[in-house]
PDB file of C-alpha atoms and ligand atoms in Angstrom:
ATOM      1  CA  MET A  30       0.019  -0.047  -0.041  1.00 42.00           C
ATOM      2  CA  ASN A  31       2.750   2.432   0.738  1.00 48.00           C
ATOM      3  CA  SER A  32       3.814   2.758  -2.872  1.00 42.00           C
ATOM      4  CA  GLU A  33       0.907   5.212  -3.247  1.00 44.00           C
ATOM      5  CA  CYS A  34       1.043   6.369   0.242  1.00 50.00           C
ATOM      6  CA  ALA A  35      -2.659   5.677   0.616  1.00 48.00           C
ATOM      7  CA  SER A  36      -4.428   6.671   3.736  1.00 44.00           C
ATOM      8  CA  THR A  37      -5.863   3.870   6.230  1.00 48.00           C
ATOM      9  CA  GLN A  38      -8.698   3.831   8.669  1.00 51.00           C
ATOM     10  CA  SER A  39      -6.566   4.316  11.861  1.00 70.00           C
ATOM     11  CA  PRO A  40      -3.719   6.823  11.663  1.00 82.00           C
ATOM     12  CA  ILE A  41      -0.157   5.130  11.495  1.00 93.00           C
ATOM     13  CA  TRP A  42       2.131   8.203  12.173  1.00 98.00           C
ATOM     14  CA  VAL A  43       1.963  11.321  14.337  1.00 98.00           C
ATOM     15  CA  CYS A  44       3.358  14.659  13.484  1.00 98.00           C
ATOM     16  CA  PRO A  45       6.937  14.966  14.977  1.00 97.00           C
ATOM     17  CA  PHE A  46       6.214  18.581  15.702  1.00 97.00           C
ATOM     18  CA  CYS A  47       2.663  18.450  17.493  1.00 97.00           C
ATOM     19  CA  GLN A  48       2.190  14.951  17.986  1.00 97.00           C
ATOM     20  CA  HIS A  49      -1.366  15.155  16.239  1.00 98.00           C
ATOM     21  CA  ASP A  50      -2.517  12.382  14.034  1.00 97.00           C
ATOM     22  CA  LEU A  51      -0.973  12.526  10.304  1.00 97.00           C
ATOM     23  CA  ILE A  52      -3.505  11.845   7.606  1.00 96.00           C
ATOM     24  CA  PHE A  53      -2.482  11.152   4.071  1.00 95.00           C
ATOM     25  CA  ASN A  54      -3.739  13.566   1.592  1.00 95.00           C
ATOM     26  CA  ALA A  55      -3.637  11.818  -1.898  1.00 93.00           C
ATOM     27  CA  ALA A  56      -4.054  15.197  -3.916  1.00 95.00           C
ATOM     28  CA  GLU A  57      -0.959  16.670  -2.336  1.00 95.00           C
ATOM     29  CA  LYS A  58       0.901  13.362  -1.894  1.00 95.00           C
ATOM     30  CA  ALA A  59       1.794  14.338   1.690  1.00 96.00           C
ATOM     31  CA  TRP A  60       1.016  13.408   5.306  1.00 97.00           C
ATOM     32  CA  LEU A  61      -0.772  16.398   7.072  1.00 97.00           C
ATOM     33  CA  CYS A  62      -1.781  17.034  10.516  1.00 97.00           C
ATOM     34  CA  ASP A  63      -4.604  19.274  11.708  1.00 97.00           C
ATOM     35  CA  ASN A  64      -2.134  22.073  12.321  1.00 98.00           C
ATOM     36  CA  ARG A  65      -0.997  21.881   8.582  1.00 95.00           C
ATOM     37  CA  HIS A  66       2.453  20.431   9.156  1.00 97.00           C
ATOM     38  CA  ALA A  67       2.998  18.532   5.915  1.00 97.00           C
ATOM     39  CA  PHE A  68       5.413  15.698   5.085  1.00 97.00           C
ATOM     40  CA  ASP A  69       5.823  14.716   1.512  1.00 97.00           C
ATOM     41  CA  CYS A  70       5.337  11.031   0.425  1.00 97.00           C
ATOM     42  CA  ALA A  71       8.643  10.051  -1.259  1.00 97.00           C
ATOM     43  CA  LYS A  72       8.394   8.385  -4.591  1.00 96.00           C
ATOM     44  CA  GLU A  73       9.359   5.133  -3.181  1.00 97.00           C
ATOM     45  CA  GLY A  74       6.353   5.557  -0.697  1.00 97.00           C
ATOM     46  CA  TYR A  75       7.991   6.358   2.583  1.00 98.00           C
ATOM     47  CA  VAL A  76       7.646   9.663   4.637  1.00 98.00           C
ATOM     48  CA  ASN A  77      10.539  11.595   6.108  1.00 98.00           C
ATOM     49  CA  LEU A  78       9.401  12.407   9.823  1.00 98.00           C
ATOM     50  CA  LEU A  79      12.997  13.195  11.142  1.00 96.00           C
ATOM     51  CA  PRO A  80      13.044  17.090  11.814  1.00 91.00           C
ATOM     52  CA  SER A  81      16.309  18.408  10.456  1.00 87.00           C
ATOM     53  CA  ASN A  82      17.055  19.730  13.795  1.00 83.00           C
ATOM     54  CA  LYS A  83      16.849  16.344  15.526  1.00 79.00           C
ATOM     55  CA  LYS A  84      19.599  15.049  13.185  1.00 79.00           C
ATOM     56  CA  SER A  85      22.885  14.289  14.746  1.00 79.00           C
ATOM     57  CA  SER A  86      24.790  14.399  11.571  1.00 83.00           C
ATOM     58  CA  SER A  87      23.674  15.203   7.758  1.00 84.00           C
ATOM     59  CA  ASP A  88      23.419  11.497   7.210  1.00 88.00           C
ATOM     60  CA  PRO A  89      22.594   9.644  10.417  1.00 92.00           C
ATOM     61  CA  GLY A  90      22.277   5.904  10.642  1.00 93.00           C
ATOM     62  CA  ASP A  91      23.841   3.271   8.559  1.00 94.00           C
ATOM     63  CA  SER A  92      25.546   4.421   5.336  1.00 94.00           C
ATOM     64  CA  ALA A  93      24.274   3.316   1.776  1.00 95.00           C
ATOM     65  CA  GLU A  94      27.293   0.963   1.555  1.00 95.00           C
ATOM     66  CA  MET A  95      26.300  -0.853   4.735  1.00 96.00           C
ATOM     67  CA  ILE A  96      22.705  -0.995   3.704  1.00 97.00           C
ATOM     68  CA  ALA A  97      23.793  -2.458   0.262  1.00 97.00           C
ATOM     69  CA  ALA A  98      25.829  -5.104   2.043  1.00 97.00           C
ATOM     70  CA  ARG A  99      23.064  -6.154   4.383  1.00 98.00           C
ATOM     71  CA  ARG A 100      20.359  -6.126   1.543  1.00 98.00           C
ATOM     72  CA  ASN A 101      22.882  -8.812  -0.318  1.00 98.00           C
ATOM     73  CA  ILE A 102      23.180 -10.862   3.006  1.00 98.00           C
ATOM     74  CA  HIS A 103      19.467 -10.888   3.642  1.00 98.00           C
ATOM     75  CA  ALA A 104      18.747 -11.711  -0.109  1.00 98.00           C
ATOM     76  CA  ALA A 105      20.910 -14.737   0.399  1.00 98.00           C
ATOM     77  CA  GLU A 106      18.645 -15.891   3.424  1.00 98.00           C
ATOM     78  CA  ILE A 107      21.725 -15.977   5.512  1.00 98.00           C
ATOM     79  CA  PHE A 108      19.705 -14.679   8.743  1.00 98.00           C
ATOM     80  CA  ALA A 109      16.650 -16.788   8.044  1.00 98.00           C
ATOM     81  CA  PRO A 110      16.863 -18.935  11.052  1.00 98.00           C
ATOM     82  CA  LEU A 111      16.893 -15.730  12.964  1.00 98.00           C
ATOM     83  CA  ALA A 112      13.902 -14.477  11.169  1.00 98.00           C
ATOM     84  CA  ASP A 113      12.121 -17.732  11.842  1.00 98.00           C
ATOM     85  CA  ALA A 114      12.698 -17.387  15.332  1.00 98.00           C
ATOM     86  CA  VAL A 115      11.585 -13.717  15.410  1.00 98.00           C
ATOM     87  CA  LEU A 116       8.202 -14.916  13.955  1.00 98.00           C
ATOM     88  CA  ALA A 117       7.777 -17.597  16.499  1.00 97.00           C
ATOM     89  CA  GLU A 118       8.156 -15.196  19.313  1.00 97.00           C
ATOM     90  CA  ILE A 119       5.706 -12.830  17.727  1.00 97.00           C
ATOM     91  CA  ALA A 120       3.133 -15.529  17.363  1.00 95.00           C
ATOM     92  CA  VAL A 121       2.735 -15.917  20.920  1.00 86.00           C
ATOM     93  CA  ALA A 122       1.157 -12.337  20.862  1.00 79.00           C
ATOM     94  CA  GLY A 123      -1.731 -14.226  18.884  1.00 88.00           C
ATOM     95  CA  ASP A 124      -2.849 -12.140  16.108  1.00 91.00           C
ATOM     96  CA  PRO A 125      -1.280  -8.691  16.222  1.00 96.00           C
ATOM     97  CA  ALA A 126      -3.164  -5.900  14.523  1.00 96.00           C
ATOM     98  CA  ARG A 127      -0.154  -3.501  14.730  1.00 97.00           C
ATOM     99  CA  ILE A 128       3.674  -4.235  14.628  1.00 98.00           C
ATOM    100  CA  LEU A 129       6.592  -1.815  14.570  1.00 98.00           C
ATOM    101  CA  ASP A 130       9.973  -2.634  13.785  1.00 98.00           C
ATOM    102  CA  LEU A 131      12.634  -0.224  15.221  1.00 98.00           C
ATOM    103  CA  GLY A 132      15.811   0.495  13.598  1.00 98.00           C
ATOM    104  CA  CYS A 133      14.451  -1.735  10.646  1.00 98.00           C
ATOM    105  CA  GLY A 134      17.236  -1.165   8.098  1.00 98.00           C
ATOM    106  CA  GLU A 135      16.508  -2.198   4.915  1.00 98.00           C
ATOM    107  CA  GLY A 136      13.318  -4.058   5.964  1.00 98.00           C
ATOM    108  CA  TYR A 137      14.372  -7.687   5.897  1.00 98.00           C
ATOM    109  CA  TYR A 138      12.579  -8.515   9.176  1.00 98.00           C
ATOM    110  CA  ALA A 139       9.603  -6.370   8.601  1.00 98.00           C
ATOM    111  CA  GLY A 140       9.102  -8.017   5.333  1.00 98.00           C
ATOM    112  CA  ALA A 141       9.042 -11.531   7.149  1.00 98.00           C
ATOM    113  CA  MET A 142       6.666 -10.064   9.660  1.00 98.00           C
ATOM    114  CA  GLN A 143       4.040  -8.977   7.048  1.00 98.00           C
ATOM    115  CA  ARG A 144       4.281 -12.145   5.063  1.00 98.00           C
ATOM    116  CA  ALA A 145       3.503 -14.162   8.314  1.00 97.00           C
ATOM    117  CA  PHE A 146       0.899 -11.738   9.835  1.00 97.00           C
ATOM    118  CA  THR A 147      -0.862 -10.856   6.667  1.00 96.00           C
ATOM    119  CA  GLU A 148      -3.690  -9.063   8.633  1.00 95.00           C
ATOM    120  CA  ALA A 149      -1.294  -6.805  10.565  1.00 96.00           C
ATOM    121  CA  LYS A 150      -0.305  -3.359   9.798  1.00 97.00           C
ATOM    122  CA  VAL A 151       3.429  -3.681   9.922  1.00 98.00           C
ATOM    123  CA  CYS A 152       5.588  -0.336  10.210  1.00 98.00           C
ATOM    124  CA  GLY A 153       9.294   0.296  10.116  1.00 98.00           C
ATOM    125  CA  VAL A 154      11.456   3.032  11.196  1.00 98.00           C
ATOM    126  CA  ASP A 155      15.016   3.854  10.824  1.00 98.00           C
ATOM    127  CA  ILE A 156      17.211   6.887  11.240  1.00 97.00           C
ATOM    128  CA  SER A 157      19.054   6.078   7.839  1.00 97.00           C
ATOM    129  CA  LYS A 158      17.333   7.477   4.676  1.00 97.00           C
ATOM    130  CA  PRO A 159      19.221   4.989   2.314  1.00 97.00           C
ATOM    131  CA  ALA A 160      17.831   2.347   4.459  1.00 98.00           C
ATOM    132  CA  ILE A 161      14.272   3.303   4.469  1.00 98.00           C
ATOM    133  CA  ARG A 162      14.423   4.195   0.873  1.00 98.00           C
ATOM    134  CA  LEU A 163      15.423   0.558   0.003  1.00 98.00           C
ATOM    135  CA  ALA A 164      12.934  -0.994   2.344  1.00 98.00           C
ATOM    136  CA  ALA A 165      10.141   0.888   0.974  1.00 98.00           C
ATOM    137  CA  LYS A 166      11.167   0.212  -2.595  1.00 97.00           C
ATOM    138  CA  HIS A 167      11.054  -3.432  -1.772  1.00 97.00           C
ATOM    139  CA  TYR A 168       8.168  -3.893   0.523  1.00 98.00           C
ATOM    140  CA  ALA A 169       5.527  -1.921  -0.919  1.00 96.00           C
ATOM    141  CA  ASP A 170       2.812  -3.243   1.864  1.00 95.00           C
ATOM    142  CA  ILE A 171       4.663  -1.848   4.585  1.00 97.00           C
ATOM    143  CA  GLU A 172       4.585   1.652   5.847  1.00 97.00           C
ATOM    144  CA  PHE A 173       8.204   3.152   6.482  1.00 98.00           C
ATOM    145  CA  ALA A 174       9.374   6.390   8.034  1.00 98.00           C
ATOM    146  CA  VAL A 175      12.730   8.004   8.419  1.00 98.00           C
ATOM    147  CA  ALA A 176      12.540   8.650  12.165  1.00 98.00           C
ATOM    148  CA  SER A 177      14.413   8.247  15.375  1.00 97.00           C
ATOM    149  CA  SER A 178      13.718   5.351  17.620  1.00 97.00           C
ATOM    150  CA  PHE A 179      14.463   7.993  20.468  1.00 97.00           C
ATOM    151  CA  ALA A 180      11.521  10.132  19.498  1.00 97.00           C
ATOM    152  CA  LEU A 181       8.945   7.913  17.683  1.00 98.00           C
ATOM    153  CA  PRO A 182       6.187   9.451  15.498  1.00 98.00           C
ATOM    154  CA  VAL A 183       3.837   6.938  16.594  1.00 98.00           C
ATOM    155  CA  ALA A 184       0.662   7.431  18.831  1.00 97.00           C
ATOM    156  CA  PRO A 185       0.845   6.165  22.563  1.00 97.00           C
ATOM    157  CA  ALA A 186      -0.492   2.740  23.093  1.00 97.00           C
ATOM    158  CA  SER A 187      -1.040   1.937  19.572  1.00 97.00           C
ATOM    159  CA  GLN A 188       1.185  -1.067  19.013  1.00 97.00           C
ATOM    160  CA  ASP A 189       0.617  -4.575  19.756  1.00 97.00           C
ATOM    161  CA  VAL A 190       4.082  -5.601  19.147  1.00 98.00           C
ATOM    162  CA  VAL A 191       7.368  -3.606  18.986  1.00 98.00           C
ATOM    163  CA  VAL A 192      10.457  -5.379  17.814  1.00 98.00           C
ATOM    164  CA  ARG A 193      14.100  -4.253  17.930  1.00 98.00           C
ATOM    165  CA  ILE A 194      16.715  -6.185  16.253  1.00 98.00           C
ATOM    166  CA  PHE A 195      20.391  -4.994  16.709  1.00 96.00           C
ATOM    167  CA  ALA A 196      19.309  -1.340  16.895  1.00 97.00           C
ATOM    168  CA  PRO A 197      19.355   1.492  19.293  1.00 97.00           C
ATOM    169  CA  SER A 198      16.299   2.826  20.984  1.00 97.00           C
ATOM    170  CA  GLN A 199      14.836   4.260  23.868  1.00 97.00           C
ATOM    171  CA  ASP A 200      13.180   2.282  26.616  1.00 98.00           C
ATOM    172  CA  SER A 201      10.585   5.122  27.561  1.00 98.00           C
ATOM    173  CA  GLU A 202       9.477   5.404  23.859  1.00 98.00           C
ATOM    174  CA  ILE A 203       8.899   1.629  23.659  1.00 98.00           C
ATOM    175  CA  ILE A 204       6.798   1.691  26.947  1.00 98.00           C
ATOM    176  CA  ARG A 205       4.767   4.662  25.453  1.00 98.00           C
ATOM    177  CA  VAL A 206       4.017   3.161  22.163  1.00 98.00           C
ATOM    178  CA  LEU A 207       2.907  -0.241  23.283  1.00 98.00           C
ATOM    179  CA  LYS A 208      -0.686  -1.129  23.948  1.00 97.00           C
ATOM    180  CA  PRO A 209      -1.339  -2.445  27.516  1.00 97.00           C
ATOM    181  CA  GLY A 210      -0.701  -6.104  27.080  1.00 97.00           C
ATOM    182  CA  GLY A 211       1.512  -5.657  23.926  1.00 97.00           C
ATOM    183  CA  ILE A 212       4.749  -7.347  23.783  1.00 97.00           C
ATOM    184  CA  TYR A 213       8.267  -6.102  23.154  1.00 98.00           C
ATOM    185  CA  LEU A 214      10.961  -8.418  21.488  1.00 98.00           C
ATOM    186  CA  GLU A 215      14.457  -7.477  21.688  1.00 98.00           C
ATOM    187  CA  VAL A 216      17.015  -9.286  19.765  1.00 98.00           C
ATOM    188  CA  THR A 217      20.715  -8.732  20.484  1.00 98.00           C
ATOM    189  CA  PRO A 218      23.899 -10.797  19.627  1.00 97.00           C
ATOM    190  CA  ALA A 219      24.919 -13.396  22.224  1.00 97.00           C
ATOM    191  CA  PRO A 220      28.124 -13.318  23.818  1.00 97.00           C
ATOM    192  CA  ARG A 221      29.877 -15.456  21.145  1.00 96.00           C
ATOM    193  CA  HIS A 222      28.176 -14.236  18.012  1.00 97.00           C
ATOM    194  CA  LEU A 223      30.726 -14.127  15.038  1.00 96.00           C
ATOM    195  CA  TRP A 224      33.306 -15.333  17.389  1.00 96.00           C
ATOM    196  CA  VAL A 225      35.485 -16.751  14.587  1.00 94.00           C
ATOM    197  CA  LEU A 226      35.574 -13.277  12.922  1.00 93.00           C
ATOM    198  CA  ARG A 227      36.406 -11.590  16.308  1.00 93.00           C
ATOM    199  CA  GLU A 228      39.223 -14.101  16.749  1.00 93.00           C
ATOM    200  CA  ALA A 229      40.659 -13.189  13.209  1.00 92.00           C
ATOM    201  CA  LEU A 230      40.361  -9.472  13.753  1.00 92.00           C
ATOM    202  CA  TYR A 231      41.354  -8.824  17.046  1.00 91.00           C
ATOM    203  CA  ASP A 232      44.430  -9.651  19.394  1.00 91.00           C
ATOM    204  CA  VAL A 233      42.280 -10.020  22.317  1.00 93.00           C
ATOM    205  CA  PRO A 234      38.620 -10.637  21.064  1.00 93.00           C
ATOM    206  CA  ARG A 235      35.828  -9.567  23.480  1.00 94.00           C
ATOM    207  CA  GLU A 236      32.485 -11.238  23.917  1.00 96.00           C
ATOM    208  CA  HIS A 237      29.278  -9.278  23.632  1.00 94.00           C
ATOM    209  CA  GLU A 238      27.498  -8.401  26.958  1.00 94.00           C
ATOM    210  CA  ASN A 239      24.624 -10.776  28.048  1.00 94.00           C
ATOM    211  CA  SER A 240      21.206  -9.511  27.129  1.00 94.00           C
ATOM    212  CA  ARG A 241      19.174  -7.802  29.686  1.00 95.00           C
ATOM    213  CA  ASP A 242      16.610  -9.782  31.553  1.00 94.00           C
ATOM    214  CA  LYS A 243      14.553  -6.907  32.986  1.00 96.00           C
ATOM    215  CA  PHE A 244      12.872  -4.029  31.276  1.00 97.00           C
ATOM    216  CA  PRO A 245      11.757  -0.888  33.231  1.00 96.00           C
ATOM    217  CA  TYR A 246       8.000  -1.035  33.675  1.00 97.00           C
ATOM    218  CA  LEU A 247       7.551  -4.105  31.454  1.00 98.00           C
ATOM    219  CA  GLN A 248       7.088  -7.747  32.560  1.00 97.00           C
ATOM    220  CA  SER A 249       9.633 -10.332  31.670  1.00 96.00           C
ATOM    221  CA  ALA A 250       7.931 -13.031  29.461  1.00 94.00           C
ATOM    222  CA  LYS A 251      10.179 -15.224  27.901  1.00 94.00           C
ATOM    223  CA  SER A 252      13.605 -15.658  26.797  1.00 96.00           C
ATOM    224  CA  ALA A 253      15.016 -17.723  23.950  1.00 97.00           C
ATOM    225  CA  SER A 254      18.225 -18.208  21.830  1.00 97.00           C
ATOM    226  CA  CYS A 255      18.910 -18.749  18.365  1.00 98.00           C
ATOM    227  CA  GLU A 256      22.090 -20.476  17.263  1.00 98.00           C
ATOM    228  CA  PHE A 257      23.321 -21.732  13.885  1.00 98.00           C
ATOM    229  CA  ASP A 258      26.328 -21.911  11.558  1.00 98.00           C
ATOM    230  CA  VAL A 259      26.613 -20.721   7.943  1.00 98.00           C
ATOM    231  CA  ASP A 260      29.162 -21.478   5.397  1.00 97.00           C
ATOM    232  CA  LEU A 261      30.024 -18.079   3.873  1.00 97.00           C
ATOM    233  CA  SER A 262      31.794 -17.738   0.468  1.00 96.00           C
ATOM    234  CA  GLN A 263      34.434 -15.225   0.353  1.00 95.00           C
ATOM    235  CA  GLY A 264      31.906 -12.758  -1.284  1.00 96.00           C
ATOM    236  CA  MET A 265      29.521 -13.194   1.446  1.00 96.00           C
ATOM    237  CA  LEU A 266      31.948 -13.062   4.133  1.00 96.00           C
ATOM    238  CA  ARG A 267      32.870  -9.627   2.746  1.00 95.00           C
ATOM    239  CA  GLU A 268      29.389  -8.500   2.526  1.00 96.00           C
ATOM    240  CA  LEU A 269      28.906  -9.522   6.351  1.00 96.00           C
ATOM    241  CA  LEU A 270      32.030  -7.505   7.213  1.00 93.00           C
ATOM    242  CA  ALA A 271      30.818  -4.672   5.373  1.00 94.00           C
ATOM    243  CA  MET A 272      27.323  -4.373   7.020  1.00 94.00           C
ATOM    244  CA  THR A 273      28.901  -4.650  10.529  1.00 88.00           C
ATOM    245  CA  PRO A 274      30.951  -2.259  12.557  1.00 81.00           C
ATOM    246  CA  PHE A 275      33.926  -4.762  11.549  1.00 81.00           C
ATOM    247  CA  ALA A 276      34.134  -2.885   8.360  1.00 77.00           C
ATOM    248  CA  HIS A 277      36.277  -0.286  10.058  1.00 77.00           C
ATOM    249  CA  ARG A 278      37.352  -2.076  13.356  1.00 78.00           C
ATOM    250  CA  GLY A 279      39.994  -4.598  14.273  1.00 75.00           C
ATOM    251  CA  HIS A 280      43.581  -4.838  13.068  1.00 83.00           C
ATOM    252  CA  ARG A 281      43.877  -3.529   9.434  1.00 87.00           C
ATOM    253  CA  GLU A 282      46.015  -6.199   8.164  1.00 90.00           C
ATOM    254  CA  LYS A 283      44.073  -8.847   9.992  1.00 90.00           C
ATOM    255  CA  ARG A 284      41.000  -7.434   8.337  1.00 89.00           C
ATOM    256  CA  GLU A 285      42.448  -7.597   4.820  1.00 90.00           C
ATOM    257  CA  ARG A 286      43.774 -11.079   5.375  1.00 91.00           C
ATOM    258  CA  LEU A 287      40.054 -12.218   6.410  1.00 90.00           C
ATOM    259  CA  GLN A 288      38.565 -10.346   3.615  1.00 89.00           C
ATOM    260  CA  ASN A 289      40.900 -12.037   0.988  1.00 90.00           C
ATOM    261  CA  ASP A 290      41.349 -15.574   2.686  1.00 86.00           C
ATOM    262  CA  GLY A 291      38.541 -17.334   1.018  1.00 90.00           C
ATOM    263  CA  GLY A 292      35.142 -18.537   2.746  1.00 93.00           C
ATOM    264  CA  ARG A 293      34.715 -19.830   6.052  1.00 94.00           C
ATOM    265  CA  LYS A 294      32.106 -21.400   8.518  1.00 97.00           C
ATOM    266  CA  VAL A 295      30.673 -18.522  10.917  1.00 97.00           C
ATOM    267  CA  GLY A 296      28.656 -19.145  13.971  1.00 98.00           C
ATOM    268  CA  MET A 297      25.833 -17.019  14.587  1.00 98.00           C
ATOM    269  CA  ALA A 298      24.332 -16.800  18.210  1.00 98.00           C
ATOM    270  CA  PHE A 299      21.508 -14.272  19.198  1.00 98.00           C
ATOM    271  CA  SER A 300      19.493 -13.739  22.376  1.00 98.00           C
ATOM    272  CA  LEU A 301      15.770 -13.081  22.141  1.00 98.00           C
ATOM    273  CA  ARG A 302      13.930 -11.515  25.063  1.00 98.00           C
ATOM    274  CA  VAL A 303      10.281 -10.933  25.220  1.00 98.00           C
ATOM    275  CA  PHE A 304       8.721  -8.428  27.527  1.00 98.00           C
ATOM    276  CA  GLN A 305       5.064  -7.576  28.032  1.00 97.00           C
ATOM    277  CA  LYS A 306       3.400  -4.269  29.030  1.00 98.00           C
ATOM    278  CA  PRO A 307       1.100  -4.555  32.079  1.00 97.00           C
ATOM    279  CA  ASP A 308      -2.577  -4.531  31.197  1.00 95.00           C
ATOM    280  CA  MET A 309      -4.290  -2.801  34.284  1.00 84.00           C
ATOM    281  CA  THR A 310      -7.870  -2.677  32.551  1.00 76.00           C
TER     282      THR A 310
HETATM  283  C1  SAM B  27      22.770  -3.122  12.756  1.00 67.31           C
HETATM  284  S1  SAM B  27      21.543  -2.292  11.894  1.00 67.31           S
HETATM  285  C2  SAM B  27      20.197  -3.547  11.984  1.00 67.31           C
HETATM  286  C3  SAM B  27      19.153  -3.174  10.880  1.00 67.31           C
HETATM  287  C4  SAM B  27      17.933  -4.277  11.087  1.00 67.31           C
HETATM  288  N1  SAM B  27      17.207  -4.421  12.087  1.00 67.31           N
HETATM  289  C5  SAM B  27      18.541  -5.450  10.603  1.00 67.31           C
HETATM  290  O1  SAM B  27      18.881  -6.390  11.615  1.00 67.31           O
HETATM  291  O2  SAM B  27      18.626  -5.908   9.522  1.00 67.31           O
HETATM  292  C6  SAM B  27      21.121  -1.035  13.154  1.00 67.31           C
HETATM  293  C7  SAM B  27      20.009  -0.108  12.330  1.00 67.31           C
HETATM  294  O3  SAM B  27      19.725   1.129  13.325  1.00 67.31           O
HETATM  295  C8  SAM B  27      19.598   2.316  12.672  1.00 67.31           C
HETATM  296  N2  SAM B  27      19.746   3.341  13.576  1.00 67.31           N
HETATM  297  C9  SAM B  27      20.743   3.706  14.343  1.00 67.31           C
HETATM  298  N3  SAM B  27      20.406   4.672  15.146  1.00 67.31           N
HETATM  299  C10 SAM B  27      18.981   4.839  15.021  1.00 67.31           C
HETATM  300  C11 SAM B  27      18.004   5.693  15.691  1.00 67.31           C
HETATM  301  N4  SAM B  27      18.404   6.549  16.661  1.00 67.31           N
HETATM  302  N5  SAM B  27      16.721   5.553  15.350  1.00 67.31           N
HETATM  303  C12 SAM B  27      16.438   4.606  14.248  1.00 67.31           C
HETATM  304  N6  SAM B  27      17.219   3.797  13.761  1.00 67.31           N
HETATM  305  C13 SAM B  27      18.373   3.959  14.107  1.00 67.31           C
HETATM  306  C14 SAM B  27      20.833   1.959  11.744  1.00 67.31           C
HETATM  307  O4  SAM B  27      20.581   2.951  10.637  1.00 67.31           O
HETATM  308  C15 SAM B  27      20.751   0.826  11.279  1.00 67.31           C
HETATM  309  O5  SAM B  27      19.952   0.444  10.144  1.00 67.31           O
HETATM  310 ZN1   ZN B  28       1.626  18.990  13.453  1.00 67.31          ZN
END
């Protein structure tokens, strides 16, 4: 639906200036609030709701190069077992009407959610314009906005499910936008995620921190892990490095050796935590 930015019954976005509902105006091809703040619908179908004075840099978020690499990795379905695990966790919420993907990147997981929960309105936000442009081009049934997860252009208590997969966000915003009884799924790398790459890149590789098992105000509902090995060709290994902070970190010579050393088997390991907003009604 987003390729034409059609309007929907219940508003999707709120105005980043006055927090009033945004309604799509087909004649103006723009989202408007009742204070006449207007946000153009880009030709790919997304809307930019990031006020320029809220940008930390001229091009915040992941670069076009990182996004292109991530798209290639996702097109090869390297992360399919994780997508399946994410869908399984969301399924415990029943049949969600609204799902919001925070820091959605080029939309791989939002796409999987839309295919699995066909009745749901799936929306994604990312602060990176190249990411959202690619996401909107690729997944026409999903609403995407350039926005910060630290100030979501989303109405309070409007989401059944909020998902965050390796992306920054602000706890108070997640609590604010969740419906009472809604669930929040946080996916983070497990301590030994991509360990062989860490060993190859660093003299002293460090483990990721353990995921948190508590979330302010929300109730801990469930935790799960997802681990699998992938045989990466040299080309895919390069793409994986390019979509991660490894692209610039680690020992330069070690990184070049890793990039040119042929493919290898890489262990992926993730933690999935589900939290639920208390329903006081
Ligand atoms: C590691 S990527 C993960 C992308 C996607 N969730 C995935 O797993 O394919 C982190 C994403 O968070 C985005 N990001 C960084 N800061 C953000 C912010 N303040 N608000 C929204 N997105 C942000 C980046 O642009 C990037 O697309
Ligand atoms: Zn407004």
